[in-house]
Amino acid sequence: QLAGLMPVIQSGNYYGHPIPHLANWVHPNVFLGQPLVAQGFEHEFWRALLAWCDRHTRLSLFLHLAHVPTRGRLHDALAAVLREDARPAATVFEEERAMLRSAQASESYFEAALSAKKRKELRRQQRRLCEEGEVTFERLTDYSQIAEWTAEFLDLEARGWKGESGSAMRSHAATRELFRFAIAGSAARGRLERLALRLDGKPIAMLANFLTAPGAYSFKTAFDEDYARFSPGVLLQQQNLALLDREDIDWADSCAAQDHPMIDHLWRERRAIQRESIGIGGGLRRAAFRTLIRLETGRGARGLQ
């Protein structure tokens, strides 16, 4: 984990000047920046990491952690370690995204999440979709036909607005290979769930969940915009609520943007995700960091929220 840190230049400027800092490794297709730490070693990890940062500041003024959750053992351990040596730190940004966490069964959860009028409209859309051809639903958790499924997903996503904007996974060789590697690797380890809604065998909505008991992550989803009038993405998400019925899964992270127009109405719980900045180095460097945080947030560097 220590090797995953590198000096970077923050995208935001302070009075027109970029501020060098150390940061956790993130990627445009990574939706959680929390490091992987063996259970029971959370405090030791943070102490070792912060000590390493103090010794390797170079020009960096602080350590920045992006896309980290606000709850859990790792976050609590970091807050405790920061208090141990009165190290300055601050939450500089926070957002909430849709999360699935409920003791309700999938059917009752669905009924509570959507109004009777909306559920009636979805049933009507499903009936109309069935008039277009044979509609089938597919749920796979094995390694069968993984290359074919991956190719179908990449094609489906690229046919929509993401393909037009150049942000589809297939738009660039690096992201295309990343998706193929992630899907194949997780399937080989029994940690992938693939869902697809098909019309006459052709996928019109697909999604991939990473299963990491006791949690799950909804990594990618796509739908055929030619069939948008039938809400295929929502129909598939209705089936995806079966995550609630799994004994090994307690919660699922949507990995979606805040205020997502579709998933926010169906997944009712929320997960808070933060960006955190932490002072490193000696006394003068930490004093400069405190000034910077006050300029950025209007508050002192008094710890994490």
PDB file of C-alpha atoms in Angstrom:
ATOM      1  CA  GLN A   1       0.000   0.000   0.000  1.00  0.00           C
ATOM      2  CA  LEU A   2       2.847   2.420   0.719  1.00  0.00           C
ATOM      3  CA  ALA A   3       4.191   1.882  -2.783  1.00  0.00           C
ATOM      4  CA  GLY A   4       0.811   2.935  -4.145  1.00  0.00           C
ATOM      5  CA  LEU A   5       1.406   6.545  -3.083  1.00  0.00           C
ATOM      6  CA  MET A   6       3.083   8.991  -5.400  1.00  0.00           C
ATOM      7  CA  PRO A   7       3.671  12.768  -5.587  1.00  0.00           C
ATOM      8  CA  VAL A   8       0.953  14.364  -7.701  1.00  0.00           C
ATOM      9  CA  ILE A   9      -0.320  17.846  -8.443  1.00  0.00           C
ATOM     10  CA  GLN A  10      -3.796  18.581  -7.177  1.00  0.00           C
ATOM     11  CA  SER A  11      -6.226  19.574  -9.904  1.00  0.00           C
ATOM     12  CA  GLY A  12      -7.578  22.463  -7.860  1.00  0.00           C
ATOM     13  CA  ASN A  13      -5.524  25.623  -7.435  1.00  0.00           C
ATOM     14  CA  TYR A  14      -5.100  27.876  -4.403  1.00  0.00           C
ATOM     15  CA  TYR A  15      -4.852  31.495  -5.459  1.00  0.00           C
ATOM     16  CA  GLY A  16      -3.671  30.339  -8.872  1.00  0.00           C
ATOM     17  CA  HIS A  17      -0.935  28.010  -7.592  1.00  0.00           C
ATOM     18  CA  PRO A  18      -0.996  24.189  -7.827  1.00  0.00           C
ATOM     19  CA  ILE A  19      -0.178  22.490  -4.534  1.00  0.00           C
ATOM     20  CA  PRO A  20       2.011  19.328  -4.623  1.00  0.00           C
ATOM     21  CA  HIS A  21       0.765  16.508  -2.404  1.00  0.00           C
ATOM     22  CA  LEU A  22       0.818  12.763  -1.876  1.00  0.00           C
ATOM     23  CA  ALA A  23      -2.345  10.856  -2.754  1.00  0.00           C
ATOM     24  CA  ASN A  24      -3.870   7.397  -2.776  1.00  0.00           C
ATOM     25  CA  TRP A  25      -4.012   5.737  -6.181  1.00  0.00           C
ATOM     26  CA  VAL A  26      -7.324   6.195  -7.976  1.00  0.00           C
ATOM     27  CA  HIS A  27      -8.554   5.675 -11.536  1.00  0.00           C
ATOM     28  CA  PRO A  28     -11.560   7.054 -13.466  1.00  0.00           C
ATOM     29  CA  ASN A  29     -13.132   3.598 -13.246  1.00  0.00           C
ATOM     30  CA  VAL A  30     -12.330   3.072  -9.573  1.00  0.00           C
ATOM     31  CA  PHE A  31     -15.160   4.218  -7.334  1.00  0.00           C
ATOM     32  CA  LEU A  32     -13.621   3.503  -3.932  1.00  0.00           C
ATOM     33  CA  GLY A  33     -10.141   4.633  -2.908  1.00  0.00           C
ATOM     34  CA  GLN A  34     -10.023   2.776   0.393  1.00  0.00           C
ATOM     35  CA  PRO A  35      -6.766   0.801   0.718  1.00  0.00           C
ATOM     36  CA  LEU A  36      -6.840  -2.951   1.306  1.00  0.00           C
ATOM     37  CA  VAL A  37      -5.741  -3.644   4.876  1.00  0.00           C
ATOM     38  CA  ALA A  38      -5.798  -6.953   6.744  1.00  0.00           C
ATOM     39  CA  GLN A  39      -8.418  -6.996   9.480  1.00  0.00           C
ATOM     40  CA  GLY A  40      -6.931  -6.193  12.863  1.00  0.00           C
ATOM     41  CA  PHE A  41      -4.048  -4.150  11.423  1.00  0.00           C
ATOM     42  CA  GLU A  42      -5.914  -0.920  10.716  1.00  0.00           C
ATOM     43  CA  HIS A  43      -4.153   1.218  13.341  1.00  0.00           C
ATOM     44  CA  GLU A  44      -0.718  -0.185  12.509  1.00  0.00           C
ATOM     45  CA  PHE A  45      -1.304   0.497   8.828  1.00  0.00           C
ATOM     46  CA  TRP A  46      -2.151   4.168   9.322  1.00  0.00           C
ATOM     47  CA  ARG A  47       0.746   4.733  11.725  1.00  0.00           C
ATOM     48  CA  ALA A  48       3.179   3.191   9.243  1.00  0.00           C
ATOM     49  CA  LEU A  49       1.713   5.062   6.284  1.00  0.00           C
ATOM     50  CA  LEU A  50       1.762   8.465   7.950  1.00  0.00           C
ATOM     51  CA  ALA A  51       5.308   7.900   9.205  1.00  0.00           C
ATOM     52  CA  TRP A  52       6.352   7.024   5.647  1.00  0.00           C
ATOM     53  CA  CYS A  53       4.689  10.196   4.358  1.00  0.00           C
ATOM     54  CA  ASP A  54       6.522  12.282   6.974  1.00  0.00           C
ATOM     55  CA  ARG A  55       9.839  10.885   5.722  1.00  0.00           C
ATOM     56  CA  HIS A  56       9.046  11.253   2.006  1.00  0.00           C
ATOM     57  CA  THR A  57       7.340  14.621   1.733  1.00  0.00           C
ATOM     58  CA  ARG A  58       9.694  16.050  -0.916  1.00  0.00           C
ATOM     59  CA  LEU A  59       7.678  19.073  -2.092  1.00  0.00           C
ATOM     60  CA  SER A  60       4.340  17.672  -0.890  1.00  0.00           C
ATOM     61  CA  LEU A  61       2.378  19.657   1.649  1.00  0.00           C
ATOM     62  CA  PHE A  62      -0.206  17.034   2.648  1.00  0.00           C
ATOM     63  CA  LEU A  63      -1.634  13.568   2.042  1.00  0.00           C
ATOM     64  CA  HIS A  64      -4.918  13.484   0.118  1.00  0.00           C
ATOM     65  CA  LEU A  65      -7.268  10.483   0.273  1.00  0.00           C
ATOM     66  CA  ALA A  66      -9.991  10.401  -2.397  1.00  0.00           C
ATOM     67  CA  HIS A  67     -13.139   8.262  -2.612  1.00  0.00           C
ATOM     68  CA  VAL A  68     -12.998   6.916   0.951  1.00  0.00           C
ATOM     69  CA  PRO A  69     -16.098   5.873   2.935  1.00  0.00           C
ATOM     70  CA  THR A  70     -16.996   7.626   6.165  1.00  0.00           C
ATOM     71  CA  ARG A  71     -17.926   4.492   8.094  1.00  0.00           C
ATOM     72  CA  GLY A  72     -16.046   1.353   9.024  1.00  0.00           C
ATOM     73  CA  ARG A  73     -13.041   0.095  10.944  1.00  0.00           C
ATOM     74  CA  LEU A  74     -10.498   1.663   8.613  1.00  0.00           C
ATOM     75  CA  HIS A  75     -12.006   5.146   8.854  1.00  0.00           C
ATOM     76  CA  ASP A  76     -12.377   4.890  12.641  1.00  0.00           C
ATOM     77  CA  ALA A  77      -8.770   3.730  12.972  1.00  0.00           C
ATOM     78  CA  LEU A  78      -7.512   6.667  10.907  1.00  0.00           C
ATOM     79  CA  ALA A  79      -9.447   9.145  13.053  1.00  0.00           C
ATOM     80  CA  ALA A  80      -7.978   7.571  16.187  1.00  0.00           C
ATOM     81  CA  VAL A  81      -4.396   7.648  14.868  1.00  0.00           C
ATOM     82  CA  LEU A  82      -4.786  11.312  13.873  1.00  0.00           C
ATOM     83  CA  ARG A  83      -5.855  12.123  17.425  1.00  0.00           C
ATOM     84  CA  GLU A  84      -2.864  10.289  18.905  1.00  0.00           C
ATOM     85  CA  ASP A  85      -0.361  12.883  17.720  1.00  0.00           C
ATOM     86  CA  ALA A  86      -2.768  15.797  17.167  1.00  0.00           C
ATOM     87  CA  ARG A  87      -2.073  15.615  13.441  1.00  0.00           C
ATOM     88  CA  PRO A  88      -4.049  18.244  11.470  1.00  0.00           C
ATOM     89  CA  ALA A  89      -6.629  16.838   9.049  1.00  0.00           C
ATOM     90  CA  ALA A  90      -9.891  17.844   7.432  1.00  0.00           C
ATOM     91  CA  THR A  91     -12.713  16.525   5.294  1.00  0.00           C
ATOM     92  CA  VAL A  92     -12.632  18.743   2.201  1.00  0.00           C
ATOM     93  CA  PHE A  93     -15.505  17.194   0.259  1.00  0.00           C
ATOM     94  CA  GLU A  94     -18.354  14.777   0.922  1.00  0.00           C
ATOM     95  CA  GLU A  95     -21.103  13.281  -1.209  1.00  0.00           C
ATOM     96  CA  GLU A  96     -23.712  10.562  -0.805  1.00  0.00           C
ATOM     97  CA  ARG A  97     -24.543   7.860  -3.316  1.00  0.00           C
ATOM     98  CA  ALA A  98     -27.229   5.223  -3.458  1.00  0.00           C
ATOM     99  CA  MET A  99     -26.734   2.134  -1.340  1.00  0.00           C
ATOM    100  CA  LEU A 100     -28.747  -1.023  -0.716  1.00  0.00           C
ATOM    101  CA  ARG A 101     -28.924  -2.064   2.924  1.00  0.00           C
ATOM    102  CA  SER A 102     -32.134  -3.420   4.372  1.00  0.00           C
ATOM    103  CA  ALA A 103     -33.578  -6.364   6.272  1.00  0.00           C
ATOM    104  CA  GLN A 104     -36.554  -6.355   3.893  1.00  0.00           C
ATOM    105  CA  ALA A 105     -36.961  -9.029   1.243  1.00  0.00           C
ATOM    106  CA  SER A 106     -36.503  -7.869  -2.335  1.00  0.00           C
ATOM    107  CA  GLU A 107     -40.198  -7.852  -3.216  1.00  0.00           C
ATOM    108  CA  SER A 108     -41.310  -5.822  -0.199  1.00  0.00           C
ATOM    109  CA  TYR A 109     -38.342  -3.453  -0.632  1.00  0.00           C
ATOM    110  CA  PHE A 110     -39.358  -2.825  -4.246  1.00  0.00           C
ATOM    111  CA  GLU A 111     -42.939  -2.081  -3.239  1.00  0.00           C
ATOM    112  CA  ALA A 112     -41.777   0.371  -0.572  1.00  0.00           C
ATOM    113  CA  ALA A 113     -39.280   2.080  -2.871  1.00  0.00           C
ATOM    114  CA  LEU A 114     -41.661   2.894  -5.733  1.00  0.00           C
ATOM    115  CA  SER A 115     -45.178   4.213  -5.689  1.00  0.00           C
ATOM    116  CA  ALA A 116     -48.088   2.052  -6.837  1.00  0.00           C
ATOM    117  CA  LYS A 117     -48.383   4.270  -9.914  1.00  0.00           C
ATOM    118  CA  LYS A 118     -44.736   3.752 -10.871  1.00  0.00           C
ATOM    119  CA  ARG A 119     -44.931  -0.005 -10.317  1.00  0.00           C
ATOM    120  CA  LYS A 120     -48.037  -0.156 -12.517  1.00  0.00           C
ATOM    121  CA  GLU A 121     -46.204   1.760 -15.245  1.00  0.00           C
ATOM    122  CA  LEU A 122     -43.265  -0.662 -15.078  1.00  0.00           C
ATOM    123  CA  ARG A 123     -45.625  -3.623 -15.459  1.00  0.00           C
ATOM    124  CA  ARG A 124     -47.155  -1.935 -18.485  1.00  0.00           C
ATOM    125  CA  GLN A 125     -43.715  -1.325 -20.003  1.00  0.00           C
ATOM    126  CA  GLN A 126     -42.759  -4.946 -19.433  1.00  0.00           C
ATOM    127  CA  ARG A 127     -45.923  -6.156 -21.163  1.00  0.00           C
ATOM    128  CA  ARG A 128     -45.225  -3.874 -24.130  1.00  0.00           C
ATOM    129  CA  LEU A 129     -41.643  -5.115 -24.277  1.00  0.00           C
ATOM    130  CA  CYS A 130     -42.903  -8.711 -24.414  1.00  0.00           C
ATOM    131  CA  GLU A 131     -44.918  -7.760 -27.478  1.00  0.00           C
ATOM    132  CA  GLU A 132     -41.611  -6.987 -29.231  1.00  0.00           C
ATOM    133  CA  GLY A 133     -40.361 -10.564 -28.901  1.00  0.00           C
ATOM    134  CA  GLU A 134     -39.227 -13.158 -26.376  1.00  0.00           C
ATOM    135  CA  VAL A 135     -38.015 -11.480 -23.171  1.00  0.00           C
ATOM    136  CA  THR A 136     -35.674 -13.448 -20.904  1.00  0.00           C
ATOM    137  CA  PHE A 137     -33.730 -12.620 -17.772  1.00  0.00           C
ATOM    138  CA  GLU A 138     -30.269 -14.048 -17.123  1.00  0.00           C
ATOM    139  CA  ARG A 139     -28.263 -14.264 -13.913  1.00  0.00           C
ATOM    140  CA  LEU A 140     -24.812 -15.878 -14.046  1.00  0.00           C
ATOM    141  CA  THR A 141     -22.244 -16.374 -11.299  1.00  0.00           C
ATOM    142  CA  ASP A 142     -19.856 -18.815 -12.994  1.00  0.00           C
ATOM    143  CA  TYR A 143     -17.133 -18.499 -15.603  1.00  0.00           C
ATOM    144  CA  SER A 144     -19.198 -19.771 -18.518  1.00  0.00           C
ATOM    145  CA  GLN A 145     -18.951 -17.762 -21.761  1.00  0.00           C
ATOM    146  CA  ILE A 146     -17.211 -14.933 -19.943  1.00  0.00           C
ATOM    147  CA  ALA A 147     -15.482 -13.615 -23.071  1.00  0.00           C
ATOM    148  CA  GLU A 148     -18.738 -13.570 -25.041  1.00  0.00           C
ATOM    149  CA  TRP A 149     -20.614 -11.822 -22.232  1.00  0.00           C
ATOM    150  CA  THR A 150     -17.882  -9.218 -21.881  1.00  0.00           C
ATOM    151  CA  ALA A 151     -17.916  -8.486 -25.606  1.00  0.00           C
ATOM    152  CA  GLU A 152     -21.706  -8.082 -25.529  1.00  0.00           C
ATOM    153  CA  PHE A 153     -21.471  -5.610 -22.663  1.00  0.00           C
ATOM    154  CA  LEU A 154     -18.760  -3.544 -24.331  1.00  0.00           C
ATOM    155  CA  ASP A 155     -20.782  -3.393 -27.555  1.00  0.00           C
ATOM    156  CA  LEU A 156     -23.984  -2.469 -25.714  1.00  0.00           C
ATOM    157  CA  GLU A 157     -22.361   0.344 -23.742  1.00  0.00           C
ATOM    158  CA  ALA A 158     -20.575   1.729 -26.818  1.00  0.00           C
ATOM    159  CA  ARG A 159     -23.852   2.029 -28.764  1.00  0.00           C
ATOM    160  CA  GLY A 160     -25.195   4.582 -26.291  1.00  0.00           C
ATOM    161  CA  TRP A 161     -24.304   8.094 -25.205  1.00  0.00           C
ATOM    162  CA  LYS A 162     -21.069   6.916 -23.580  1.00  0.00           C
ATOM    163  CA  GLY A 163     -19.857   5.695 -26.934  1.00  0.00           C
ATOM    164  CA  GLU A 164     -20.781   8.996 -28.561  1.00  0.00           C
ATOM    165  CA  SER A 165     -18.941  10.964 -25.867  1.00  0.00           C
ATOM    166  CA  GLY A 166     -15.909   8.693 -25.927  1.00  0.00           C
ATOM    167  CA  SER A 167     -16.365   7.585 -22.311  1.00  0.00           C
ATOM    168  CA  ALA A 168     -17.438   3.983 -22.962  1.00  0.00           C
ATOM    169  CA  MET A 169     -15.081   1.252 -21.763  1.00  0.00           C
ATOM    170  CA  ARG A 170     -14.557   0.173 -25.377  1.00  0.00           C
ATOM    171  CA  SER A 171     -13.584   3.698 -26.464  1.00  0.00           C
ATOM    172  CA  HIS A 172      -9.984   3.280 -25.324  1.00  0.00           C
ATOM    173  CA  ALA A 173      -7.715   0.246 -25.374  1.00  0.00           C
ATOM    174  CA  ALA A 174      -6.658   0.724 -21.734  1.00  0.00           C
ATOM    175  CA  THR A 175     -10.194   0.824 -20.309  1.00  0.00           C
ATOM    176  CA  ARG A 176     -11.331  -1.974 -22.620  1.00  0.00           C
ATOM    177  CA  GLU A 177      -8.586  -4.246 -21.305  1.00  0.00           C
ATOM    178  CA  LEU A 178      -9.225  -3.132 -17.730  1.00  0.00           C
ATOM    179  CA  PHE A 179     -12.866  -4.188 -18.030  1.00  0.00           C
ATOM    180  CA  ARG A 180     -11.985  -7.535 -19.593  1.00  0.00           C
ATOM    181  CA  PHE A 181      -9.380  -8.245 -16.912  1.00  0.00           C
ATOM    182  CA  ALA A 182     -11.703  -7.240 -14.041  1.00  0.00           C
ATOM    183  CA  ILE A 183     -14.644  -9.263 -15.318  1.00  0.00           C
ATOM    184  CA  ALA A 184     -12.630 -12.389 -16.082  1.00  0.00           C
ATOM    185  CA  GLY A 185     -10.609 -12.187 -12.873  1.00  0.00           C
ATOM    186  CA  SER A 186     -13.585 -11.724 -10.572  1.00  0.00           C
ATOM    187  CA  ALA A 187     -15.535 -14.491 -12.346  1.00  0.00           C
ATOM    188  CA  ALA A 188     -12.608 -16.904 -11.982  1.00  0.00           C
ATOM    189  CA  ARG A 189     -12.630 -16.208  -8.226  1.00  0.00           C
ATOM    190  CA  GLY A 190     -16.388 -16.675  -7.896  1.00  0.00           C
ATOM    191  CA  ARG A 191     -16.886 -12.993  -7.068  1.00  0.00           C
ATOM    192  CA  LEU A 192     -18.865 -11.840 -10.079  1.00  0.00           C
ATOM    193  CA  GLU A 193     -22.602 -11.743 -10.714  1.00  0.00           C
ATOM    194  CA  ARG A 194     -23.716 -10.965 -14.283  1.00  0.00           C
ATOM    195  CA  LEU A 195     -27.261  -9.911 -15.084  1.00  0.00           C
ATOM    196  CA  ALA A 196     -28.803  -9.426 -18.502  1.00  0.00           C
ATOM    197  CA  LEU A 197     -32.250  -8.644 -19.881  1.00  0.00           C
ATOM    198  CA  ARG A 198     -32.546 -10.097 -23.390  1.00  0.00           C
ATOM    199  CA  LEU A 199     -34.978  -9.621 -26.229  1.00  0.00           C
ATOM    200  CA  ASP A 200     -34.915 -12.529 -28.676  1.00  0.00           C
ATOM    201  CA  GLY A 201     -31.506 -13.391 -27.264  1.00  0.00           C
ATOM    202  CA  LYS A 202     -30.043  -9.907 -27.758  1.00  0.00           C
ATOM    203  CA  PRO A 203     -29.048  -8.034 -24.583  1.00  0.00           C
ATOM    204  CA  ILE A 204     -30.929  -4.773 -24.043  1.00  0.00           C
ATOM    205  CA  ALA A 205     -29.742  -4.224 -20.457  1.00  0.00           C
ATOM    206  CA  MET A 206     -26.730  -5.657 -18.624  1.00  0.00           C
ATOM    207  CA  LEU A 207     -24.903  -5.137 -15.350  1.00  0.00           C
ATOM    208  CA  ALA A 208     -21.977  -6.563 -13.411  1.00  0.00           C
ATOM    209  CA  ASN A 209     -21.797  -6.854  -9.616  1.00  0.00           C
ATOM    210  CA  PHE A 210     -18.617  -7.591  -7.696  1.00  0.00           C
ATOM    211  CA  LEU A 211     -19.424  -9.825  -4.705  1.00  0.00           C
ATOM    212  CA  THR A 212     -17.129  -9.258  -1.733  1.00  0.00           C
ATOM    213  CA  ALA A 213     -19.079 -10.649   1.225  1.00  0.00           C
ATOM    214  CA  PRO A 214     -20.487  -9.137   3.314  1.00  0.00           C
ATOM    215  CA  GLY A 215     -20.762  -6.404   0.664  1.00  0.00           C
ATOM    216  CA  ALA A 216     -21.252  -6.037  -3.077  1.00  0.00           C
ATOM    217  CA  TYR A 217     -20.402  -3.364  -5.645  1.00  0.00           C
ATOM    218  CA  SER A 218     -22.436  -2.559  -8.737  1.00  0.00           C
ATOM    219  CA  PHE A 219     -19.497  -1.972 -11.074  1.00  0.00           C
ATOM    220  CA  LYS A 220     -20.983  -1.265 -14.492  1.00  0.00           C
ATOM    221  CA  THR A 221     -24.397  -1.195 -16.165  1.00  0.00           C
ATOM    222  CA  ALA A 222     -25.593  -0.430 -19.685  1.00  0.00           C
ATOM    223  CA  PHE A 223     -28.837  -0.514 -21.656  1.00  0.00           C
ATOM    224  CA  ASP A 224     -29.951  -0.245 -25.273  1.00  0.00           C
ATOM    225  CA  GLU A 225     -31.216   3.291 -25.796  1.00  0.00           C
ATOM    226  CA  ASP A 226     -33.362   2.121 -28.719  1.00  0.00           C
ATOM    227  CA  TYR A 227     -35.582   0.465 -26.110  1.00  0.00           C
ATOM    228  CA  ALA A 228     -35.540   3.306 -23.575  1.00  0.00           C
ATOM    229  CA  ARG A 229     -39.343   3.627 -23.740  1.00  0.00           C
ATOM    230  CA  PHE A 230     -39.555   0.236 -21.999  1.00  0.00           C
ATOM    231  CA  SER A 231     -37.143   1.210 -19.158  1.00  0.00           C
ATOM    232  CA  PRO A 232     -34.973  -1.905 -19.562  1.00  0.00           C
ATOM    233  CA  GLY A 233     -32.424  -0.611 -17.070  1.00  0.00           C
ATOM    234  CA  VAL A 234     -35.035  -0.231 -14.350  1.00  0.00           C
ATOM    235  CA  LEU A 235     -36.533  -3.647 -15.155  1.00  0.00           C
ATOM    236  CA  LEU A 236     -33.069  -5.157 -14.726  1.00  0.00           C
ATOM    237  CA  GLN A 237     -32.495  -3.278 -11.486  1.00  0.00           C
ATOM    238  CA  GLN A 238     -35.748  -4.714 -10.174  1.00  0.00           C
ATOM    239  CA  GLN A 239     -34.187  -8.150 -10.611  1.00  0.00           C
ATOM    240  CA  ASN A 240     -30.961  -6.895  -9.070  1.00  0.00           C
ATOM    241  CA  LEU A 241     -32.784  -6.338  -5.771  1.00  0.00           C
ATOM    242  CA  ALA A 242     -32.351 -10.079  -5.249  1.00  0.00           C
ATOM    243  CA  LEU A 243     -29.073  -9.054  -3.588  1.00  0.00           C
ATOM    244  CA  LEU A 244     -31.243  -8.424  -0.529  1.00  0.00           C
ATOM    245  CA  ASP A 245     -32.222 -12.093  -0.439  1.00  0.00           C
ATOM    246  CA  ARG A 246     -28.640 -13.391  -0.315  1.00  0.00           C
ATOM    247  CA  GLU A 247     -27.534 -14.562   3.123  1.00  0.00           C
ATOM    248  CA  ASP A 248     -23.904 -13.648   2.428  1.00  0.00           C
ATOM    249  CA  ILE A 249     -24.544 -10.045   1.304  1.00  0.00           C
ATOM    250  CA  ASP A 250     -25.517  -7.400   3.886  1.00  0.00           C
ATOM    251  CA  TRP A 251     -25.161  -4.311   1.705  1.00  0.00           C
ATOM    252  CA  ALA A 252     -24.445  -3.168  -1.849  1.00  0.00           C
ATOM    253  CA  ASP A 253     -22.761   0.013  -3.070  1.00  0.00           C
ATOM    254  CA  SER A 254     -24.222   1.424  -6.282  1.00  0.00           C
ATOM    255  CA  CYS A 255     -20.903   3.142  -7.214  1.00  0.00           C
ATOM    256  CA  ALA A 256     -23.179   5.701  -8.900  1.00  0.00           C
ATOM    257  CA  ALA A 257     -22.891   9.456  -8.940  1.00  0.00           C
ATOM    258  CA  GLN A 258     -24.689  11.457  -6.288  1.00  0.00           C
ATOM    259  CA  ASP A 259     -28.330  12.190  -7.188  1.00  0.00           C
ATOM    260  CA  HIS A 260     -28.355   9.581  -9.950  1.00  0.00           C
ATOM    261  CA  PRO A 261     -31.724   9.970 -11.714  1.00  0.00           C
ATOM    262  CA  MET A 262     -32.506   6.241 -11.827  1.00  0.00           C
ATOM    263  CA  ILE A 263     -30.862   4.322  -8.999  1.00  0.00           C
ATOM    264  CA  ASP A 264     -31.562   6.956  -6.332  1.00  0.00           C
ATOM    265  CA  HIS A 265     -35.285   6.248  -6.619  1.00  0.00           C
ATOM    266  CA  LEU A 266     -34.869   2.491  -6.273  1.00  0.00           C
ATOM    267  CA  TRP A 267     -32.021   2.107  -3.761  1.00  0.00           C
ATOM    268  CA  ARG A 268     -33.159   4.101  -0.760  1.00  0.00           C
ATOM    269  CA  GLU A 269     -30.123   3.984   1.543  1.00  0.00           C
ATOM    270  CA  ARG A 270     -27.084   6.244   1.138  1.00  0.00           C
ATOM    271  CA  ARG A 271     -23.337   5.803   1.533  1.00  0.00           C
ATOM    272  CA  ALA A 272     -21.222   8.854   2.345  1.00  0.00           C
ATOM    273  CA  ILE A 273     -17.937   9.143   0.431  1.00  0.00           C
ATOM    274  CA  GLN A 274     -15.295  11.722   1.320  1.00  0.00           C
ATOM    275  CA  ARG A 275     -12.110  13.378   0.181  1.00  0.00           C
ATOM    276  CA  GLU A 276      -9.781  13.894   3.129  1.00  0.00           C
ATOM    277  CA  SER A 277      -6.555  15.882   3.510  1.00  0.00           C
ATOM    278  CA  ILE A 278      -3.978  15.176   6.218  1.00  0.00           C
ATOM    279  CA  GLY A 279      -0.972  17.200   7.299  1.00  0.00           C
ATOM    280  CA  ILE A 280       2.451  15.561   6.947  1.00  0.00           C
ATOM    281  CA  GLY A 281       6.076  16.462   7.646  1.00  0.00           C
ATOM    282  CA  GLY A 282       7.370  18.754  10.347  1.00  0.00           C
ATOM    283  CA  GLY A 283       5.886  21.655  12.258  1.00  0.00           C
ATOM    284  CA  LEU A 284       6.311  24.341   9.588  1.00  0.00           C
ATOM    285  CA  ARG A 285       4.804  22.172   6.871  1.00  0.00           C
ATOM    286  CA  ARG A 286       1.828  21.284   9.078  1.00  0.00           C
ATOM    287  CA  ALA A 287       1.299  24.950   9.950  1.00  0.00           C
ATOM    288  CA  ALA A 288       1.189  25.799   6.245  1.00  0.00           C
ATOM    289  CA  PHE A 289      -1.305  22.964   5.747  1.00  0.00           C
ATOM    290  CA  ARG A 290      -3.567  24.388   8.474  1.00  0.00           C
ATOM    291  CA  THR A 291      -3.589  27.746   6.679  1.00  0.00           C
ATOM    292  CA  LEU A 292      -4.377  26.063   3.377  1.00  0.00           C
ATOM    293  CA  ILE A 293      -7.303  24.129   4.840  1.00  0.00           C
ATOM    294  CA  ARG A 294      -8.777  27.257   6.384  1.00  0.00           C
ATOM    295  CA  LEU A 295      -8.600  28.993   3.003  1.00  0.00           C
ATOM    296  CA  GLU A 296     -10.228  26.028   1.272  1.00  0.00           C
ATOM    297  CA  THR A 297     -12.984  25.128   3.719  1.00  0.00           C
ATOM    298  CA  GLY A 298     -13.355  28.134   5.998  1.00  0.00           C
ATOM    299  CA  ARG A 299     -12.721  25.815   8.939  1.00  0.00           C
ATOM    300  CA  GLY A 300      -9.700  24.698  10.860  1.00  0.00           C
ATOM    301  CA  ALA A 301      -7.939  21.355  10.281  1.00  0.00           C
ATOM    302  CA  ARG A 302      -9.565  19.807  13.336  1.00  0.00           C
ATOM    303  CA  GLY A 303      -9.937  16.221  12.199  1.00  0.00           C
ATOM    304  CA  LEU A 304     -12.209  14.153   9.997  1.00  0.00           C
ATOM    305  CA  GLN A 305     -15.972  14.514   9.972  1.00  0.00           C
TER     306      GLN A 305
END
